[in-house]
Amino acid sequence: MLPSIPPNSGALPPPRPGGANTEGATPLARHLSSVKAGTSHGGIPFSSPPFPPSADTGLPVSRNKSSATPSTAKSTSRLSDQQMKDYKTFCTVLGTNAGSQNIIEIMQGRRQKLDANGVMAELEKRHDAREFQSLKKTGIKTDMEVLVNGEGLRNIADYIYRSADPSKLSTGWVFRGLGMTKAGIRTLIDWKASDIPVKSAYFMSCSKDMAVAESFADAYAKEGEEKVQFRIRGYSNMALRSHLPYGEEETLFPPHATFKIEKIFRSEQTKHIIVRLEEIPPDAKAVPMPY
């Protein structure tokens, strides 16, 4: 049974005897393996070092938009011209269902290369013919095939993270919503009580719009799961950039991003469980977030 979580008080239920532990890991693993690829951008676990296995689903929030603090995605000017081009190509792939699915499988070690034909077919359906043909002439299909593989994805994660400045912690929030098992919630509560940091261990997309994030929590929480909203302040996140128009304002945390759990409470308005995170420098004690 899930310990009671007080509404917006900051107080936490007591941890289980022994503090943070791995009890409930098997149900969590079952939950992670059942997450559908493509339900949100960015659920991308690696299967080998330096990124431990993990998984992800969506985005967080409150219906009261006036309570949202303006968010600040990190500027992409910190990248070189070639890195920016590669990042845009990566985001273009990530923004498609086919590409998101392929990236997940590559990072899990279940696929070696991108199905660029599938990604291009989806882009052609989604975008204006003139825009698509113009992009096609740049040779993006070849760029995708060269870039989106295990080594390429690790390189992108590395230069995004290494280019970040830890002293420039955002003054605003970004948001992420998802469904989580009660075992996962208990684990987070224990980690918070034991001051154990968490890490993303994959590319983690967040929304700058609380309402968008909340809709993900509502849509993707399965029966028996809690609707969870992450509210995050960070410094390594970077605004998503694509070679084609991108509808939603999103920001992306790279693998390696590490966070302190600042607060866990239940929203009186939405009844969602709110988990507030603040990014910190790498910590050897950090464990992958339970998704």
mmCIF file of C-alpha atoms in Angstrom, residues 161 165-167 169 197-199 235-236 256-260 278-286:
data_model
loop_
_atom_site.group_PDB
_atom_site.id
_atom_site.type_symbol
_atom_site.label_atom_id
_atom_site.label_comp_id
_atom_site.label_asym_id
_atom_site.label_seq_id
_atom_site.Cartn_x
_atom_site.Cartn_y
_atom_site.Cartn_z
ATOM 1 C CA TYR A 161 26.375 17.515 -21.221
ATOM 2 C CA ASP A 165 27.678 25.215 -17.202
ATOM 3 C CA PRO A 166 26.634 23.950 -13.725
ATOM 4 C CA SER A 167 26.770 27.512 -12.380
ATOM 5 C CA LEU A 169 21.027 26.703 -13.058
ATOM 6 C CA PRO A 197 20.241 11.586 -5.990
ATOM 7 C CA VAL A 198 18.751 10.292 -9.196
ATOM 8 C CA LYS A 199 19.916 10.436 -12.797
ATOM 9 C CA TYR A 235 21.390 23.467 -16.396
ATOM 10 C CA SER A 236 22.292 20.752 -18.935
ATOM 11 C CA HIS A 256 24.434 11.880 -17.306
ATOM 12 C CA ALA A 257 22.051 14.544 -15.924
ATOM 13 C CA THR A 258 21.855 14.071 -12.138
ATOM 14 C CA PHE A 259 19.187 15.462 -9.815
ATOM 15 C CA LYS A 260 18.463 16.001 -6.153
ATOM 16 C CA GLU A 278 17.036 20.172 -9.076
ATOM 17 C CA GLU A 279 20.019 19.275 -11.244
ATOM 18 C CA ILE A 280 23.337 18.815 -9.460
ATOM 19 C CA PRO A 281 26.845 17.841 -10.626
ATOM 20 C CA PRO A 282 27.510 14.116 -11.177
ATOM 21 C CA ASP A 283 27.328 12.036 -7.998
ATOM 22 C CA ALA A 284 28.562 8.463 -7.647
ATOM 23 C CA LYS A 285 25.566 7.662 -5.428
ATOM 24 C CA ALA A 286 23.037 8.598 -8.134
#
